[in-house]
Coordinates of C-alpha atoms in Angstrom, one line a residue:
M25 CA -17.1 -12.7 -20.3
N26 CA -18.9 -10.2 -18.2
Q27 CA -22.1 -12.5 -17.3
Q28 CA -21.5 -14.2 -14.1
D29 CA -23.7 -17.2 -15.3
E30 CA -20.8 -18.0 -17.8
F31 CA -18.3 -18.5 -15.0
S32 CA -17.0 -22.1 -15.2
P33 CA -13.9 -22.7 -13.3
C34 CA -11.6 -25.8 -13.0
L35 CA -8.4 -26.7 -11.2
I36 CA -5.0 -27.1 -12.8
I37 CA -2.0 -28.6 -11.2
P38 CA 1.3 -28.8 -13.1
C39 CA 3.4 -31.7 -11.5
Y40 CA 7.0 -32.6 -11.9
N41 CA 8.3 -35.3 -9.5
H42 CA 5.9 -34.4 -6.7
G43 CA 4.1 -37.7 -6.7
A44 CA 4.6 -38.3 -2.9
M45 CA 2.6 -35.0 -2.1
M46 CA -0.2 -35.3 -4.7
A47 CA -2.4 -37.6 -2.8
D48 CA -2.5 -35.1 0.2
V49 CA -3.1 -32.1 -2.3
L50 CA -6.0 -33.8 -4.0
E51 CA -7.7 -34.7 -0.6
R52 CA -7.5 -31.1 0.3
L53 CA -9.2 -30.0 -3.0
R54 CA -11.9 -32.6 -2.7
P55 CA -14.3 -30.5 -0.8
F56 CA -14.6 -27.8 -3.5
D57 CA -16.0 -30.3 -6.1
L58 CA -14.3 -28.8 -9.0
P59 CA -12.8 -30.6 -12.2
C60 CA -9.2 -30.9 -11.7
L61 CA -6.6 -31.2 -14.7
V62 CA -3.1 -32.6 -13.7
V63 CA -0.4 -32.1 -16.1
D64 CA 2.4 -34.6 -15.6
D65 CA 5.6 -32.6 -16.8
G66 CA 7.7 -35.5 -17.8
S67 CA 8.1 -36.9 -14.1
D68 CA 10.1 -39.9 -13.2
A69 CA 8.6 -43.3 -13.0
A70 CA 7.6 -43.2 -9.4
T71 CA 5.6 -40.0 -9.8
A72 CA 4.1 -41.0 -13.1
D73 CA 2.9 -44.3 -11.6
E74 CA 1.5 -42.6 -8.5
L75 CA -0.3 -40.1 -10.7
E76 CA -1.8 -43.1 -12.8
R77 CA -3.1 -44.6 -9.5
L78 CA -4.6 -41.4 -8.3
S79 CA -6.3 -40.8 -11.7
A80 CA -7.8 -44.3 -11.5
I81 CA -9.5 -43.6 -8.1
T82 CA -10.2 -39.9 -8.5
P83 CA -13.1 -39.5 -10.9
W84 CA -12.9 -35.7 -10.8
M85 CA -9.3 -35.7 -11.9
S86 CA -8.0 -35.9 -15.4
L87 CA -4.4 -36.8 -16.2
T88 CA -2.3 -35.5 -19.2
R89 CA 1.3 -36.6 -19.5
L90 CA 3.8 -34.4 -21.6
P91 CA 6.4 -36.6 -23.2
S92 CA 9.3 -34.5 -21.9
N93 CA 9.9 -32.0 -19.1
Q94 CA 9.0 -28.6 -20.4
G95 CA 9.2 -26.6 -17.1
K96 CA 6.7 -25.2 -14.8
G97 CA 5.6 -22.5 -17.4
G98 CA 5.4 -25.0 -20.1
A99 CA 3.0 -27.3 -18.0
V100 CA 0.7 -24.4 -16.9
M101 CA 0.3 -23.3 -20.6
A102 CA -0.6 -26.7 -21.6
A103 CA -3.1 -27.0 -18.8
L104 CA -4.6 -23.7 -19.7
Q105 CA -5.1 -24.7 -23.3
L106 CA -6.7 -28.0 -22.2
A107 CA -9.1 -26.2 -19.9
A108 CA -10.2 -24.0 -22.6
E109 CA -10.7 -27.1 -25.0
K110 CA -12.8 -28.5 -22.4
G111 CA -15.1 -25.4 -22.2
F112 CA -14.0 -23.8 -18.8
T113 CA -13.6 -20.2 -18.6
H114 CA -11.3 -19.8 -15.6
A115 CA -8.5 -22.2 -14.3
I116 CA -7.3 -22.1 -10.7
Q117 CA -3.7 -22.9 -10.7
V118 CA -2.4 -25.0 -7.6
D119 CA 1.2 -25.9 -7.3
A120 CA 1.8 -29.7 -6.5
D121 CA 4.3 -29.1 -3.7
G122 CA 1.8 -28.5 -0.9
Q123 CA 2.8 -24.8 -0.1
H124 CA -0.4 -23.2 -0.7
Q125 CA -3.2 -22.5 1.8
L126 CA -6.0 -24.4 -0.2
S127 CA -8.8 -23.4 2.1
D128 CA -8.6 -20.0 0.4
V129 CA -9.9 -21.6 -2.9
P130 CA -13.5 -20.5 -2.2
A131 CA -12.3 -16.8 -1.6
M132 CA -10.3 -17.0 -4.8
L133 CA -13.2 -18.2 -6.6
E134 CA -15.6 -15.7 -5.4
E135 CA -13.2 -12.9 -6.2
A136 CA -12.9 -14.3 -9.8
R137 CA -16.6 -14.6 -10.1
Q138 CA -17.1 -10.9 -9.1
H139 CA -14.2 -9.9 -11.4
P140 CA -14.2 -12.3 -14.2
D141 CA -12.0 -10.3 -16.6
S142 CA -9.2 -9.9 -14.0
L143 CA -6.4 -12.2 -13.0
I144 CA -6.8 -13.3 -9.2
S145 CA -3.7 -13.9 -7.4
G146 CA -2.6 -14.8 -4.1
Q147 CA -0.4 -12.5 -2.2
P148 CA 1.8 -14.6 0.1
V149 CA 2.1 -14.2 3.7
Y150 CA 5.2 -16.1 4.8
D151 CA 6.1 -17.9 8.0
D152 CA 9.5 -18.7 9.2
S153 CA 10.0 -21.6 6.8
V154 CA 10.5 -19.4 3.8
P155 CA 14.2 -19.5 2.8
K156 CA 15.6 -16.0 3.0
S157 CA 17.3 -16.1 -0.3
R158 CA 13.9 -16.7 -2.0
L159 CA 12.3 -14.0 0.1
Y160 CA 14.7 -11.3 -0.8
G161 CA 14.9 -12.5 -4.3
R162 CA 11.3 -11.6 -4.8
Y163 CA 11.9 -8.1 -3.9
V164 CA 14.2 -7.8 -6.8
T165 CA 11.5 -9.0 -9.0
H166 CA 9.1 -6.6 -7.4
F167 CA 11.1 -3.7 -8.2
W168 CA 11.5 -4.7 -11.8
V169 CA 7.7 -5.3 -12.3
W170 CA 7.0 -1.8 -11.0
V171 CA 9.4 -0.5 -13.8
E172 CA 8.0 -2.7 -16.4
T173 CA 4.5 -1.7 -15.7
L174 CA 5.1 1.9 -14.4
S175 CA 2.6 1.0 -11.7
F176 CA 2.6 -0.4 -8.2
S177 CA -0.7 -2.4 -8.8
I178 CA 0.9 -5.7 -9.1
R179 CA 1.8 -6.6 -5.6
D180 CA 3.4 -10.0 -6.2
S181 CA 4.1 -11.5 -9.5
M182 CA 5.5 -14.9 -8.3
C183 CA 2.8 -16.6 -6.4
G184 CA 1.6 -19.8 -8.3
F185 CA -1.8 -19.8 -6.6
R186 CA -3.8 -17.8 -8.9
V187 CA -7.3 -17.8 -11.1
Y188 CA -6.5 -17.2 -14.8
P189 CA -9.3 -15.9 -17.0
L190 CA -8.9 -18.0 -20.2
K191 CA -10.2 -15.6 -22.6
P192 CA -7.4 -13.0 -22.5
C193 CA -4.6 -15.7 -21.7
L194 CA -4.9 -17.8 -24.7
P195 CA -4.5 -15.1 -27.4
L196 CA -1.6 -13.9 -25.4
M197 CA 0.0 -17.3 -25.3
A198 CA -0.5 -17.7 -29.0
K199 CA 1.1 -14.3 -29.9
H200 CA 4.2 -14.3 -27.5
R201 CA 6.7 -17.1 -26.6
L202 CA 6.5 -16.9 -22.9
G203 CA 9.0 -18.4 -20.4
L204 CA 8.7 -22.1 -19.8
R205 CA 10.2 -22.2 -16.2
M206 CA 10.0 -20.0 -13.2
D207 CA 9.8 -16.9 -15.3
F208 CA 6.4 -17.9 -16.6
D209 CA 4.4 -16.5 -13.6
T210 CA 5.9 -13.1 -13.7
E211 CA 6.0 -12.7 -17.5
I212 CA 2.3 -13.6 -18.1
M213 CA 1.1 -11.3 -15.4
V214 CA 3.2 -8.3 -16.8
R215 CA 2.0 -8.9 -20.4
L216 CA -1.6 -9.4 -19.4
Y217 CA -1.3 -5.9 -17.6
W218 CA 0.1 -4.4 -20.9
Q219 CA -2.9 -5.7 -22.7
G220 CA -5.4 -4.3 -20.1
T221 CA -6.0 -7.3 -17.9
R222 CA -5.7 -6.1 -14.4
S223 CA -4.6 -8.5 -11.3
R224 CA -6.3 -8.6 -8.1
F225 CA -4.6 -9.9 -4.9
L226 CA -5.8 -11.7 -1.8
P227 CA -3.4 -12.5 1.2
T228 CA -2.8 -16.2 1.5
R229 CA -0.5 -18.1 3.8
V230 CA 2.4 -20.0 2.1
T231 CA 4.6 -22.5 3.8
Y232 CA 7.6 -24.3 2.7
P233 CA 7.3 -28.1 4.0
A234 CA 10.6 -29.4 5.6
D235 CA 10.6 -32.3 3.4
G236 CA 9.4 -30.3 0.3
V237 CA 11.0 -30.7 -3.2
S238 CA 11.8 -27.6 -4.9
H239 CA 12.8 -27.5 -8.7
F240 CA 14.2 -23.9 -8.5
D241 CA 17.8 -23.9 -10.1
A242 CA 19.5 -20.9 -8.5
V243 CA 21.9 -20.5 -11.6
K244 CA 19.7 -21.5 -14.4
D245 CA 16.5 -20.0 -13.3
N246 CA 17.9 -16.7 -12.0
I247 CA 19.6 -16.4 -15.6
K248 CA 16.2 -17.0 -17.4
I249 CA 14.5 -14.4 -14.8
S250 CA 17.1 -11.7 -15.7
W251 CA 16.7 -12.3 -19.3
M252 CA 12.9 -12.2 -18.9
H253 CA 13.2 -8.8 -17.1
T254 CA 15.5 -7.4 -20.0
R255 CA 13.0 -8.5 -22.5
L256 CA 10.1 -7.0 -20.4
F257 CA 12.1 -3.7 -19.8
F258 CA 12.7 -3.1 -23.5
G259 CA 9.2 -4.1 -24.3
M260 CA 8.0 -1.5 -21.8
L261 CA 9.9 1.3 -23.5
P262 CA 7.7 1.8 -26.5
R263 CA 4.6 1.3 -24.3
I264 CA 5.5 4.1 -21.9
P265 CA 2.9 6.6 -23.5
F266 CA 0.2 4.0 -23.2
L267 CA 1.0 3.0 -19.8
L268 CA 1.0 6.4 -18.5
R269 CA -2.5 7.1 -20.1
Q270 CA -3.8 4.1 -18.8
R271 CA -2.8 4.7 -15.3
Q272 CA -4.0 8.4 -15.4
S273 CA -7.3 7.4 -16.7
S274 CA -7.7 5.0 -13.7
Q275 CA -7.1 8.0 -11.4
N276 CA -9.1 10.7 -13.0
N277 CA -12.5 9.5 -11.4
E278 CA -11.1 8.9 -7.9
H279 CA -11.4 11.5 -5.1
W280 CA -8.0 12.2 -3.6
S281 CA -8.9 10.4 -0.3
A282 CA -9.7 7.2 -2.2
T283 CA -6.2 7.0 -3.9
P284 CA -4.4 4.1 -2.4
E285 CA -1.0 4.7 -0.8
R286 CA 1.9 3.9 -3.3
Q287 CA 4.0 2.1 -0.7
G288 CA 3.2 -1.2 0.7
L289 CA 4.6 -2.8 4.0
W290 CA 6.7 -5.2 2.3
G291 CA 8.3 -2.3 0.5
I292 CA 9.1 -0.9 4.1
R293 CA 10.9 -4.2 4.8
L294 CA 12.7 -4.0 1.6
M295 CA 13.8 -0.4 2.2
L296 CA 14.9 -1.4 5.8
N297 CA 17.1 -4.2 4.4
V298 CA 18.6 -1.8 1.8
Y299 CA 19.2 0.8 4.7
R300 CA 20.9 -1.9 6.8
L301 CA 23.1 -3.0 3.8
L302 CA 24.1 0.4 2.5
G303 CA 23.8 2.8 5.4
Y304 CA 22.4 6.3 5.9
R305 CA 24.4 8.4 3.3
A306 CA 24.3 5.7 0.5
F307 CA 20.6 5.3 1.0
R308 CA 20.3 9.0 0.7
V309 CA 22.1 9.1 -2.5
L310 CA 19.5 6.5 -3.9
L311 CA 16.6 8.7 -3.0
Y312 CA 17.3 10.9 -5.9
P313 CA 16.6 8.3 -8.7
V314 CA 13.8 6.8 -6.7
I315 CA 12.0 10.1 -5.9
G316 CA 12.9 11.2 -9.4
Y317 CA 10.8 8.2 -10.6
F318 CA 7.8 9.0 -8.4
W319 CA 8.0 12.7 -9.5
L320 CA 8.2 11.9 -13.2
T321 CA 5.5 9.4 -13.2
G322 CA 3.3 10.8 -10.5
R323 CA 1.4 13.5 -12.8
T324 CA -1.6 13.8 -10.3
Q325 CA 0.6 14.2 -7.4
R326 CA 3.0 16.6 -9.0
T327 CA 0.1 18.9 -10.2
A328 CA -1.4 18.9 -6.6
S329 CA 2.0 19.8 -5.3
A330 CA 2.4 22.8 -7.7
R331 CA -0.9 24.1 -6.9
Y332 CA -0.3 23.9 -3.2
L333 CA 3.0 25.6 -3.5
D334 CA 1.4 28.4 -5.7
R335 CA -1.0 28.9 -2.8
I336 CA 1.8 29.2 -0.3
R337 CA 3.6 31.8 -2.6
E338 CA 0.3 33.9 -2.9
T339 CA -0.2 33.7 0.7
A340 CA 3.2 34.8 1.8
A341 CA 3.3 37.7 -0.7
Q342 CA -0.2 39.0 0.6
R343 CA 1.2 38.9 4.1
N344 CA 4.7 40.1 3.5
I345 CA 6.1 36.9 4.8
T346 CA 9.5 35.7 3.7
L347 CA 9.3 32.0 2.9
P348 CA 12.3 29.8 4.4
Y349 CA 13.7 28.4 1.1
P350 CA 12.7 28.4 -2.7
L351 CA 9.8 26.1 -3.5
S352 CA 9.8 23.5 -6.0
T353 CA 7.7 20.3 -6.7
F354 CA 10.8 18.2 -6.9
R355 CA 12.2 19.4 -3.5
H356 CA 8.7 18.9 -2.1
F357 CA 8.7 15.1 -3.1
M358 CA 12.4 14.9 -1.9
R359 CA 11.3 16.3 1.6
F360 CA 8.7 13.4 1.8
G361 CA 11.4 10.9 0.8
E362 CA 13.8 12.3 3.4
S363 CA 11.2 12.2 6.0
M364 CA 10.8 8.4 5.3
L365 CA 14.6 7.9 5.5
S366 CA 14.6 9.8 8.9
K367 CA 12.0 7.3 10.1
L368 CA 14.1 4.3 8.9
A369 CA 17.1 5.8 10.8
S370 CA 15.1 6.4 14.0
W371 CA 13.5 2.8 13.9
Q372 CA 16.8 1.1 13.3
G373 CA 18.1 3.1 16.3
D374 CA 21.0 4.8 14.3
N375 CA 19.5 8.2 14.5
T376 CA 17.3 8.8 17.7
L377 CA 14.9 11.6 18.0
T378 CA 16.7 12.9 21.2
D379 CA 18.1 15.8 19.0
A380 CA 14.7 17.2 18.3
V381 CA 13.8 20.6 19.5
L382 CA 10.8 20.9 21.6
V383 CA 9.6 24.4 21.2
H384 CA 7.8 25.7 24.3
P385 CA 8.4 22.5 26.3
E386 CA 6.3 23.8 29.2
I387 CA 3.0 23.3 27.3
C388 CA 3.9 19.6 26.8
E389 CA 5.2 19.2 30.4
A390 CA 2.1 20.7 31.8
H391 CA -0.1 18.0 29.8
I392 CA 2.1 15.3 31.1
A393 CA 2.2 16.5 34.8
S394 CA -1.6 16.6 34.9
G395 CA -1.6 12.7 34.4
R396 CA -4.7 13.0 32.4
G397 CA -4.9 11.5 28.8
T398 CA -4.7 14.1 26.0
L399 CA -6.2 14.1 22.5
I400 CA -3.8 15.3 20.0
L401 CA -5.1 17.0 16.7
A402 CA -2.2 16.3 14.2
S403 CA -2.2 16.8 10.5
H404 CA -0.3 15.8 7.3
L405 CA 2.1 18.8 7.7
G406 CA 5.1 16.7 9.2
D407 CA 3.9 13.4 10.6
I408 CA 3.1 11.4 13.6
E409 CA 6.8 10.6 14.0
S410 CA 6.9 14.0 16.1
C411 CA 4.7 12.3 18.7
R412 CA 7.2 9.5 19.1
A413 CA 9.9 12.0 19.4
I414 CA 8.2 13.2 22.6
G415 CA 8.6 9.8 23.9
A416 CA 12.2 9.8 23.1
L417 CA 12.7 12.9 24.9
N418 CA 12.5 11.0 28.2
Y419 CA 8.8 11.8 28.6
Q420 CA 7.7 8.1 28.0
I421 CA 4.3 8.9 26.8
T422 CA 2.4 6.1 24.9
V423 CA 0.8 7.6 21.8
N424 CA -2.1 5.8 20.1
A425 CA -2.7 7.1 16.4
L426 CA -6.0 6.5 14.9
V427 CA -5.7 5.7 11.3
F428 CA -8.4 4.6 8.7
T429 CA -6.3 2.0 6.8
D430 CA -6.0 -1.8 6.8
N431 CA -2.4 -1.7 7.0
A432 CA -2.3 -0.6 10.6
E433 CA -2.1 -4.0 12.4
R434 CA 0.7 -5.2 10.1
F435 CA 2.6 -1.9 10.3
N436 CA 2.3 -2.3 14.1
Q437 CA 4.0 -5.6 13.6
V438 CA 6.7 -4.2 11.5
M439 CA 7.4 -1.5 14.1
K440 CA 7.5 -3.9 17.0
E441 CA 10.0 -6.1 15.1
I442 CA 12.3 -3.3 14.4
N443 CA 12.0 -1.4 17.7
P444 CA 10.0 -3.2 20.5
Q445 CA 10.4 0.1 22.6
A446 CA 8.6 2.1 20.1
L447 CA 5.9 4.4 21.8
V448 CA 3.5 4.9 19.1
N449 CA 0.7 2.3 18.4
L450 CA -1.5 2.5 15.4
I451 CA -5.2 1.8 15.9
Q452 CA -6.9 0.8 12.6
V453 CA -10.6 1.7 12.1
S454 CA -12.9 1.5 9.2
K455 CA -15.3 4.0 10.5
M456 CA -16.0 6.3 13.4
G457 CA -18.5 4.7 15.8
P458 CA -19.4 4.0 19.4
D459 CA -16.9 1.3 19.6
T460 CA -14.1 3.5 18.5
A461 CA -15.1 6.2 21.2
I462 CA -15.2 3.5 23.9
L463 CA -11.7 2.2 22.9
L464 CA -10.2 5.8 22.7
Q465 CA -11.9 6.7 26.2
E466 CA -10.2 3.7 27.7
K467 CA -6.9 4.9 26.4
L468 CA -7.3 8.4 27.6
D469 CA -8.6 7.0 31.2
A470 CA -5.2 5.2 31.3
G471 CA -3.3 8.4 31.0
E472 CA -2.4 7.7 27.4
W473 CA -2.4 10.1 24.4
V474 CA -4.5 9.6 21.3
A475 CA -3.5 11.3 18.1
I476 CA -5.9 11.8 15.0
V477 CA -5.4 13.9 11.9
G478 CA -7.8 16.8 11.3
D479 CA -6.9 17.6 7.8
R480 CA -8.4 14.9 5.6
T481 CA -11.9 14.0 4.5
S482 CA -12.8 10.3 3.8
A483 CA -13.5 8.6 0.4
S484 CA -16.7 7.3 1.9
S485 CA -18.0 10.9 2.3
H486 CA -17.1 11.4 -1.3
Q487 CA -18.9 8.3 -2.6
R488 CA -22.0 9.1 -0.6
G489 CA -22.1 12.7 -1.7
D490 CA -22.4 13.6 1.9
H491 CA -22.0 17.2 2.6
S492 CA -23.0 17.2 6.1
R493 CA -19.8 15.5 7.3
V494 CA -17.5 18.4 6.3
I495 CA -16.9 21.9 7.5
W496 CA -15.4 24.5 4.9
S497 CA -12.8 26.7 6.2
D498 CA -10.5 29.2 4.6
F499 CA -7.0 27.6 4.1
L500 CA -4.3 29.5 2.2
G501 CA -6.8 31.8 0.5
K502 CA -9.4 29.4 -0.5
P503 CA -12.1 27.4 1.0
A504 CA -11.3 23.8 1.9
A505 CA -13.2 20.9 3.3
F506 CA -12.2 19.7 6.8
A507 CA -13.8 16.6 8.3
Q508 CA -16.2 17.1 11.2
G509 CA -15.4 13.7 12.9
P510 CA -12.1 14.6 14.7
F511 CA -13.6 17.6 16.3
I512 CA -16.8 16.0 17.2
L513 CA -14.9 13.0 18.7
A514 CA -12.8 15.5 20.6
A515 CA -15.8 17.0 22.2
A516 CA -17.4 13.6 22.9
L517 CA -14.3 12.4 24.8
R518 CA -14.1 15.5 26.9
A519 CA -10.2 15.3 27.1
P520 CA -7.8 18.0 27.0
V521 CA -7.0 18.7 23.2
M522 CA -3.5 19.7 22.1
L523 CA -2.3 20.5 18.6
I524 CA 1.2 19.0 17.8
F525 CA 3.2 19.9 14.3
G526 CA 6.5 18.4 13.7
I527 CA 8.4 20.3 11.0
M528 CA 11.9 20.4 9.8
Q529 CA 13.8 23.7 10.4
Q530 CA 17.5 24.4 10.0
Q531 CA 18.0 20.6 9.6
R532 CA 16.4 19.7 12.8
L533 CA 12.9 18.4 13.7
H534 CA 11.2 21.1 15.6
I535 CA 8.1 20.0 17.7
Y536 CA 5.4 22.7 18.2
C537 CA 2.8 22.0 20.9
E538 CA -0.3 24.2 21.6
S539 CA -3.0 23.8 23.9
F540 CA -6.3 23.8 21.7
A541 CA -9.2 23.1 24.3
D542 CA -9.7 21.8 27.7
P543 CA -12.2 20.2 26.9
L544 CA -13.6 21.1 23.5
I545 CA -17.2 22.0 24.0
L546 CA -19.9 21.9 21.3
P547 CA -23.1 23.2 23.1
R548 CA -26.3 21.7 21.5
A549 CA -28.0 25.0 20.9
H550 CA -24.9 26.5 19.2
R551 CA -23.4 23.4 17.9
L552 CA -22.7 24.3 14.2
P553 CA -21.3 27.7 15.0
A554 CA -19.0 26.1 17.7
L555 CA -18.0 23.5 15.4
Q556 CA -17.1 26.1 12.7
E557 CA -15.0 28.1 15.1
A558 CA -13.1 24.9 16.1
V559 CA -12.2 24.1 12.5
D560 CA -11.4 27.8 11.6
C561 CA -9.0 27.8 14.5
F562 CA -7.3 24.4 13.4
A563 CA -7.0 25.6 9.7
A564 CA -5.4 28.8 10.8
R565 CA -2.7 27.1 12.8
L566 CA -2.2 24.5 10.0
E567 CA -1.8 27.5 7.7
H568 CA 0.8 29.3 10.1
Y569 CA 2.9 26.2 10.2
S570 CA 2.6 25.4 6.5
L571 CA 4.2 28.9 5.8
L572 CA 7.1 28.0 8.4
A573 CA 7.9 24.7 6.6
P574 CA 6.2 24.5 3.1
H575 CA 7.7 21.3 1.8
D576 CA 6.8 19.3 4.9
W577 CA 3.0 19.3 3.8
F578 CA 2.6 15.7 2.8
N579 CA -0.9 15.7 1.1
F580 CA 0.1 15.3 -2.4
Y581 CA -3.6 15.6 -3.6
D582 CA -5.9 18.5 -4.6
F583 CA -6.8 19.5 -0.8
W584 CA -9.3 22.0 -2.2
Q585 CA -11.3 19.4 -4.2
H586 CA -14.8 19.1 -3.0
P587 CA -15.3 15.7 -1.5
A588 CA -18.9 15.2 -2.8
D589 CA -19.2 16.9 -6.1
D590 CA -15.7 18.6 -7.0
A591 CA -17.2 22.1 -6.6
S592 CA -14.1 23.4 -5.2
D593 CA -14.8 26.9 -6.2
R594 CA -17.9 27.4 -4.1
K595 CA -18.6 27.4 -0.4
P596 CA -21.8 25.8 0.6
D597 CA -24.8 28.2 1.9

């Protein structure tokens, strides 16, 4: 089913006692000009009569009635079978209760057309109408789906707004007895993943109408869902080698900077709720099995950690430097988990950052006293939380962190929900251009600070094979690629540049501030040598602080991998 000209979709709607809502749902679907298969799942007489009436006046709708109520899963499977018999290749499932944002149907269709072998699913964006019990219950299912697939690729397994590819679904339905009620949506997605069918997700708004009819039985359906997860868990165990190989093969061809983050924003909300419920100490105990899972399953990240720590040991030995503690990949992972826990505590207000140690405070105070905006060159040694700590130390400096991620806007929203006084704003950009420079210049002119990491190259440079966008510099005994962008931006903005490293020492956050340039000058006649000098200076300071706190390095990738052709053992001419 790889030829796009074979793409032939239809709509399917399982309906049980939603007769009063069906006319509106069909009217909202009319503009898409798609055949619609409605399966009446043994509804009462009023709904049956309404569906018969709608069928008579809606030529693009066909109606099939099941003799008795099978449950949502049973109705969907009947509709999928019927769609295949009619020659369709894909079926767009829409619930009959009016919750879904049906204007997203064209986007769902286009995604299915581009990826005909994948299951396309909505990823719900809820408003205040969602019942909290249903919202938090989804988090439990999300966790078990992670376990059952040994993957974080399934972002939501319970949304009923999805496009099914019929070719892999029908053999699966024939081979396995799938859940017939609310357990169906999750089970078919997990089992499709097991057989190699990936799911792709599009954000979609979901509302719960005030007069909506729900058929979710809190006791019966939760028992069925629990039994489903039990079956899937034990079904996952013999598949562990296959699932790990499957995930590893999908990562092998990716440059480290293209690997997606393993933690979603809804996961941050989940962690916050668990933290609020259990408290700091109990949550810290829970870190061990969670980080243990990441450590055991994250082969790529674990290997990168081991290589980095080996470089730390070799560099320290060559310079007769005593490292602050024994190094291990598991402790490296745990330190990352602990840093996330510290974030939760500080965001929640239970553990402010006022006990941080600001080393050489006169440097930071001089930049503040000048009243000028300052550009901060930060890194993934420690994190940007150290910048927020400066604000917490009664300096009241607003810090804008430049990030290349689509999550920044939503992450800002989460931060403001938790702590409206947060003094770090995330600015999301897709690429560095004139608009970005103008925006940052406005921030600096207002006396605010702008932070950008200087220790990562981009996936786009890797994909283009663009050697010209990186500068090679010795880091821990071997040439590593550093992006030119942050340093060129610093020179263009003509602002004071400061380095900040926030690292954990003696169980306390120590913040090191260093003046870097005022301003950074890259003269046209000697641009490349000046740029090389700036990057070399940054790399040397990054190396210095890495030796002070090795486990605080949060780049769990092969940092020395060439971003264009993986020629990590040679330096360009």
